[in-house]
């Protein structure tokens, strides 16, 4: 039986570079108001239309509050800045569109990095940055490392919605600082 | 009595049925005034303790109170819930189908088709005149328009020659349209029969179970009244049991009315003592269903642990070379699989303190609306509270799913919930993962429509239950099928009827019908998508691909983001694309689904 396409990372390895991408984004955005919430999601990875339990799609989700999402800074200016930033990094932009609703304008910008990680900024009612690993080999839950959040979310705090991965409690976390992400996460892989 | 004909449906006076239901409702209201008078004017008035204080007076007051209670219960259970609601539901259902018939029959006539055959399975065929017109290469204007020719004007007209020599398929086109009308007509009559049968069942059950009355006053009163009170209590339990076992004939709306009429203590007792009569029942509100199902889940897990321990003890004393040993080993493995599946389900919806967990993606609580380990297993889990939500999206998965894959399906449903929250403008959207049917195991089984037919009534009942338990205004209700799930949704919609505002068909191998009109929903709110590389588009084994123009649904865009690992493994990408509608690089599909679910159709592209 064929497996899904080869990936650069395993599930456990994917969190650090994905979180690194978020930290990079936060550093690139001026007047950053802070995220309200982060969570880690997993989507089924399928083969021949049937779920393959040995693989999973990891998606990191960082969300602004509804109030901040409605500001021109988050809804519009950040889209322009991210477009420029991601192009500058050589990422391929695969989606760049605007949706006009009756009472709001939503914007979507999606880029793919060379390592296969996808970055999706959705400037919507709840503006969200999603970082997606693609199909990666599933890891044992005990192997998944705690990676502190970026963007003003307090590790282990109310907005840090990754508790289900750490049933014994969030590991001792350093103070939240969105701007102190390391340059590379290589040593953590 | 034979099945209703389309002519009878067309001419049916639905207003008279509804008026009859209104009459019963008015009667109930008037009669409730009488029992109120009995209580206030007699029990608390003329016969009040301050006027008559004696054992006999107390018995009289009690007997009158019991009679009033009995009368009110019967008014509620029979006159209101059974008769009036049955009449109202039947009138609504017949009227909806009558509207379809009044739209459809003129179309059939206008195209020179004829309705033939038995009402149980009407055929729509070409009329003799239409046959002649085609054979003489003198097709009617509508057929010329459909095949893209001008109506032939003479014997040597160019378009007549095209008809004769260029293979313009007049017959195929006409038969195709007749087939669509036939699908539509059969679906209308199927739903009509369903409504008729349900009404008949509700009324029949009422006649077959007359209720007891309180004992008469007299020497044996004291002796009998205790038995009567016990009988009343047992009656509630018996009703609950009949409802849970599907023998009550009551619709989810009627179940909801019955539930509303119970006292708090009766409801609590049912949830606590008989969770199996509450948890799986459509029409009972989400809260008590969740509580009952969690209790059932704990019991089931404990029961499996005990069975595994028993069988392992037996195994220890059995000859490893014997057939019995092999049989026991298989049984233990099966039990352990079920135990593992239920354990994962339990852990997913339970927090660290043992209480109901909330989704880490949306903060909404998980509500367990049903589960079962029979066959491949089933699970119905809501993210959020469907009873109080502005929007409800019910996701119906397809081939190869079971209790073992429920976790992955729930993750997908959480993504749908997350997207609805992200784009929904502040509306509350509940998302239900409905693995409420036995799905085909593989693609070969998926060519069989039997799985969809067998699940149709359950999906109908579940969606009607969502309608019945809604607090206040009904939610904007979407039913989303994926892959074989669209066959499930389409079959249920066409044969039983689904009370949904939106039907969404994703990567469909066919919906069981060839036209959106047959689905009983507003065609403007039937949606379909398939990405360009998804191989399912070449396998419409259950009817027309709903994304085709001729089907009549709206379509929306989905990307095909999957890639093959090697150039020569050309099949990997397309196969992965069949399930890529929630994957990375397919934000457009996710957004479109969320816009539909949250009523923001203007955003769909």
GROMACS .gro file of N, CA, C and O in nm, chain A residues 85-151:
model
  268
   85UNK      N    1   0.619   4.048   0.288
   85UNK     CA    2   0.713   3.973   0.371
   85UNK      C    3   0.735   3.832   0.316
   85UNK      O    4   0.848   3.786   0.303
   86UNK      N    5   0.627   3.766   0.284
   86UNK     CA    6   0.639   3.628   0.237
   86UNK      C    7   0.704   3.621   0.099
   86UNK      O    8   0.782   3.531   0.071
   87UNK      N    9   0.670   3.716   0.015
   87UNK     CA   10   0.738   3.720  -0.116
   87UNK      C   11   0.887   3.741  -0.097
   87UNK      O   12   0.969   3.679  -0.165
   88UNK      N   13   0.921   3.831  -0.002
   88UNK     CA   14   1.062   3.858   0.026
   88UNK      C   15   1.136   3.734   0.072
   88UNK      O   16   1.256   3.719   0.048
   89UNK      N   17   1.066   3.646   0.140
   89UNK     CA   18   1.127   3.522   0.188
   89UNK      C   19   1.128   3.414   0.080
   89UNK      O   20   1.175   3.302   0.104
   90UNK      N   21   1.071   3.446  -0.034
   90UNK     CA   22   1.071   3.351  -0.144
   90UNK      C   23   0.958   3.250  -0.137
   90UNK      O   24   0.958   3.149  -0.209
   91UNK      N   25   0.859   3.273  -0.051
   91UNK     CA   26   0.746   3.180  -0.044
   91UNK      C   27   0.655   3.199  -0.165
   91UNK      O   28   0.636   3.311  -0.213
   92UNK      N   29   0.596   3.089  -0.210
   92UNK     CA   30   0.503   3.096  -0.322
   92UNK      C   31   0.363   3.135  -0.271
   92UNK      O   32   0.308   3.069  -0.183
   93UNK      N   33   0.308   3.244  -0.325
   93UNK     CA   34   0.173   3.285  -0.287
   93UNK      C   35   0.074   3.204  -0.373
   93UNK      O   36   0.077   3.213  -0.496
   94UNK      N   37  -0.011   3.126  -0.308
   94UNK     CA   38  -0.103   3.044  -0.386
   94UNK      C   39  -0.248   3.093  -0.376
   94UNK      O   40  -0.336   3.046  -0.447
   95UNK      N   41  -0.273   3.185  -0.285
   95UNK     CA   42  -0.408   3.243  -0.278
   95UNK      C   43  -0.396   3.385  -0.228
   95UNK      O   44  -0.328   3.411  -0.128
   96UNK      N   45  -0.465   3.474  -0.297
   96UNK     CA   46  -0.462   3.615  -0.259
   96UNK      C   47  -0.592   3.676  -0.308
   96UNK      O   48  -0.603   3.717  -0.423
   97UNK      N   49  -0.694   3.675  -0.223
   97UNK     CA   50  -0.824   3.725  -0.271
   97UNK      C   51  -0.902   3.797  -0.162
   97UNK      O   52  -0.868   3.791  -0.044
   98UNK      N   53  -1.004   3.866  -0.208
   98UNK     CA   54  -1.090   3.945  -0.120
   98UNK      C   55  -1.234   3.900  -0.138
   98UNK      O   56  -1.277   3.875  -0.250
   99UNK      N   57  -1.307   3.889  -0.028
   99UNK     CA   58  -1.448   3.849  -0.035
   99UNK      C   59  -1.533   3.959   0.024
   99UNK      O   60  -1.515   3.998   0.140
  100UNK      N   61  -1.624   4.009  -0.057
  100UNK     CA   62  -1.714   4.115  -0.011
  100UNK      C   63  -1.843   4.053   0.040
  100UNK      O   64  -1.915   3.988  -0.034
  101UNK      N   65  -1.871   4.073   0.167
  101UNK     CA   66  -1.999   4.031   0.224
  101UNK      C   67  -2.087   4.154   0.242
  101UNK      O   68  -2.043   4.267   0.218
  102UNK      N   69  -2.209   4.132   0.288
  102UNK     CA   70  -2.301   4.244   0.303
  102UNK      C   71  -2.246   4.351   0.396
  102UNK      O   72  -2.261   4.470   0.371
  103UNK      N   73  -2.181   4.307   0.505
  103UNK     CA   74  -2.139   4.404   0.605
  103UNK      C   75  -1.992   4.392   0.642
  103UNK      O   76  -1.950   4.443   0.745
  104UNK      N   77  -1.915   4.325   0.560
  104UNK     CA   78  -1.773   4.309   0.592
  104UNK      C   79  -1.694   4.270   0.468
  104UNK      O   80  -1.751   4.221   0.369
  105UNK      N   81  -1.565   4.295   0.474
  105UNK     CA   82  -1.475   4.251   0.369
  105UNK      C   83  -1.371   4.159   0.432
  105UNK      O   84  -1.305   4.198   0.529
  106UNK      N   85  -1.361   4.038   0.379
  106UNK     CA   86  -1.263   3.943   0.430
  106UNK      C   87  -1.153   3.925   0.326
  106UNK      O   88  -1.178   3.929   0.205
  107UNK      N   89  -1.032   3.901   0.375
  107UNK     CA   90  -0.918   3.883   0.285
  107UNK      C   91  -0.843   3.755   0.319
  107UNK      O   92  -0.832   3.721   0.438
  108UNK      N   93  -0.795   3.688   0.218
  108UNK     CA   94  -0.720   3.563   0.239
  108UNK      C   95  -0.589   3.566   0.164
  108UNK      O   96  -0.586   3.602   0.045
  109UNK      N   97  -0.485   3.529   0.233
  109UNK     CA   98  -0.352   3.523   0.173
  109UNK      C   99  -0.288   3.391   0.215
  109UNK      O  100  -0.280   3.361   0.335
  110UNK      N  101  -0.247   3.311   0.119
  110UNK     CA  102  -0.188   3.181   0.152
  110UNK      C  103  -0.055   3.166   0.079
  110UNK      O  104  -0.045   3.196  -0.041
  111UNK      N  105   0.045   3.120   0.152
  111UNK     CA  106   0.178   3.100   0.092
  111UNK      C  107   0.230   2.962   0.132
  111UNK      O  108   0.192   2.908   0.236
  112UNK      N  109   0.314   2.906   0.047
  112UNK     CA  110   0.375   2.776   0.077
  112UNK      C  111   0.526   2.793   0.085
  112UNK      O  112   0.587   2.854  -0.003
  113UNK      N  113   0.584   2.739   0.192
  113UNK     CA  114   0.729   2.745   0.207
  113UNK      C  115   0.794   2.627   0.135
  113UNK      O  116   0.727   2.529   0.101
  114UNK      N  117   0.922   2.635   0.119
  114UNK     CA  118   0.993   2.527   0.049
  114UNK      C  119   0.983   2.393   0.120
  114UNK      O  120   0.985   2.288   0.059
  115UNK      N  121   0.975   2.399   0.254
  115UNK     CA  122   0.969   2.273   0.329
  115UNK      C  123   0.827   2.216   0.333
  115UNK      O  124   0.801   2.118   0.403
  116UNK      N  125   0.734   2.275   0.259
  116UNK     CA  126   0.599   2.222   0.248
  116UNK      C  127   0.502   2.280   0.349
  116UNK      O  128   0.381   2.251   0.343
  117UNK      N  129   0.550   2.361   0.442
  117UNK     CA  130   0.459   2.422   0.540
  117UNK      C  131   0.380   2.534   0.473
  117UNK      O  132   0.435   2.615   0.399
  118UNK      N  133   0.249   2.533   0.498
  118UNK     CA  134   0.161   2.633   0.437
  118UNK      C  135   0.123   2.738   0.540
  118UNK      O  136   0.095   2.705   0.656
  119UNK      N  137   0.123   2.863   0.498
  119UNK     CA  138   0.089   2.975   0.585
  119UNK      C  139  -0.037   3.040   0.529
  119UNK      O  140  -0.040   3.079   0.413
  120UNK      N  141  -0.139   3.050   0.612
  120UNK     CA  142  -0.268   3.106   0.563
  120UNK      C  143  -0.312   3.215   0.660
  120UNK      O  144  -0.338   3.186   0.777
  121UNK      N  145  -0.318   3.335   0.610
  121UNK     CA  146  -0.370   3.445   0.692
  121UNK      C  147  -0.511   3.476   0.642
  121UNK      O  148  -0.531   3.514   0.527
  122UNK      N  149  -0.607   3.459   0.731
  122UNK     CA  150  -0.747   3.482   0.697
  122UNK      C  151  -0.795   3.604   0.775
  122UNK      O  152  -0.814   3.595   0.897
  123UNK      N  153  -0.809   3.718   0.709
  123UNK     CA  154  -0.857   3.839   0.775
  123UNK      C  155  -1.010   3.837   0.768
  123UNK      O  156  -1.070   3.889   0.674
  124UNK      N  157  -1.069   3.775   0.869
  124UNK     CA  158  -1.214   3.752   0.868
  124UNK      C  159  -1.276   3.806   0.996
  124UNK      O  160  -1.215   3.887   1.064
  125UNK      N  161  -1.396   3.761   1.029
  125UNK     CA  162  -1.460   3.805   1.154
  125UNK      C  163  -1.366   3.780   1.272
  125UNK      O  164  -1.352   3.866   1.360
  126UNK      N  165  -1.304   3.663   1.274
  126UNK     CA  166  -1.196   3.637   1.369
  126UNK      C  167  -1.070   3.612   1.286
  126UNK      O  168  -1.050   3.502   1.233
  127UNK      N  169  -0.990   3.717   1.269
  127UNK     CA  170  -0.871   3.705   1.184
  127UNK      C  171  -0.779   3.598   1.243
  127UNK      O  172  -0.756   3.593   1.363
  128UNK      N  173  -0.732   3.511   1.155
  128UNK     CA  174  -0.660   3.392   1.202
  128UNK      C  175  -0.538   3.366   1.114
  128UNK      O  176  -0.546   3.377   0.992
  129UNK      N  177  -0.429   3.330   1.180
  129UNK     CA  178  -0.314   3.278   1.106
  129UNK      C  179  -0.311   3.127   1.125
  129UNK      O  180  -0.315   3.079   1.239
  130UNK      N  181  -0.312   3.056   1.015
  130UNK     CA  182  -0.306   2.910   1.022
  130UNK      C  183  -0.176   2.863   0.957
  130UNK      O  184  -0.141   2.908   0.849
  131UNK      N  185  -0.108   2.775   1.026
  131UNK     CA  186   0.018   2.720   0.975
  131UNK      C  187  -0.002   2.569   0.966
  131UNK      O  188  -0.033   2.505   1.067
  132UNK      N  189   0.017   2.517   0.847
  132UNK     CA  190  -0.021   2.377   0.824
  132UNK      C  191   0.099   2.294   0.781
  132UNK      O  192   0.178   2.335   0.697
  133UNK      N  193   0.107   2.175   0.837
  133UNK     CA  194   0.223   2.090   0.812
  133UNK      C  195   0.211   2.007   0.685
  133UNK      O  196   0.309   1.958   0.634
  134UNK      N  197   0.089   1.985   0.638
  134UNK     CA  198   0.067   1.883   0.536
  134UNK      C  199   0.064   1.748   0.605
  134UNK      O  200   0.062   1.738   0.728
  135UNK      N  201   0.064   1.644   0.523
  135UNK     CA  202   0.052   1.509   0.576
  135UNK      C  203   0.185   1.464   0.637
  135UNK      O  204   0.285   1.456   0.566
  136UNK      N  205   0.188   1.440   0.766
  136UNK     CA  206   0.312   1.398   0.831
  136UNK      C  207   0.289   1.269   0.909
  136UNK      O  208   0.177   1.244   0.953
  137UNK      N  209   0.395   1.188   0.927
  137UNK     CA  210   0.378   1.065   1.006
  137UNK      C  211   0.336   1.100   1.149
  137UNK      O  212   0.397   1.186   1.212
  138UNK      N  213   0.233   1.033   1.196
  138UNK     CA  214   0.182   1.061   1.330
  138UNK      C  215   0.286   1.020   1.436
  138UNK      O  216   0.352   0.918   1.423
  139UNK      N  217   0.298   1.101   1.538
  139UNK     CA  218   0.392   1.072   1.647
  139UNK      C  219   0.316   1.026   1.769
  139UNK      O  220   0.197   1.056   1.785
  140UNK      N  221   0.386   0.954   1.856
  140UNK     CA  222   0.326   0.918   1.984
  140UNK      C  223   0.301   1.048   2.062
  140UNK      O  224   0.387   1.137   2.062
  141UNK      N  225   0.188   1.059   2.128
  141UNK     CA  226   0.157   1.185   2.199
  141UNK      C  227   0.268   1.227   2.295
  141UNK      O  228   0.293   1.347   2.313
  142UNK      N  229   0.338   1.128   2.353
  142UNK     CA  230   0.443   1.164   2.450
  142UNK      C  231   0.562   1.231   2.384
  142UNK      O  232   0.644   1.295   2.450
  143UNK      N  233   0.573   1.218   2.252
  143UNK     CA  234   0.687   1.278   2.181
  143UNK      C  235   0.662   1.424   2.143
  143UNK      O  236   0.753   1.495   2.100
  144UNK      N  237   0.538   1.466   2.152
  144UNK     CA  238   0.505   1.602   2.105
  144UNK      C  239   0.557   1.704   2.205
  144UNK      O  240   0.521   1.701   2.323
  145UNK      N  241   0.644   1.794   2.160
  145UNK     CA  242   0.704   1.889   2.253
  145UNK      C  243   0.612   2.009   2.277
  145UNK      O  244   0.534   2.046   2.189
  146UNK      N  245   0.624   2.063   2.395
  146UNK     CA  246   0.553   2.189   2.418
  146UNK      C  247   0.635   2.301   2.358
  146UNK      O  248   0.753   2.317   2.392
  147UNK      N  249   0.578   2.376   2.268
  147UNK     CA  250   0.647   2.492   2.212
  147UNK      C  251   0.569   2.615   2.258
  147UNK      O  252   0.449   2.625   2.230
  148UNK      N  253   0.634   2.704   2.330
  148UNK     CA  254   0.561   2.819   2.384
  148UNK      C  255   0.498   2.902   2.272
  148UNK      O  256   0.551   2.908   2.161
  149UNK      N  257   0.387   2.963   2.303
  149UNK     CA  258   0.317   3.041   2.200
  149UNK      C  259   0.384   3.175   2.174
  149UNK      O  260   0.464   3.223   2.254
  150UNK      N  261   0.347   3.234   2.062
  150UNK     CA  262   0.397   3.367   2.026
  150UNK      C  263   0.282   3.466   2.035
  150UNK      O  264   0.168   3.430   2.064
  151UNK      N  265   0.317   3.590   2.009
  151UNK     CA  266   0.213   3.692   1.988
  151UNK      C  267   0.138   3.734   2.111
  151UNK      O  268   0.023   3.778   2.103
   0.00000   0.00000   0.00000
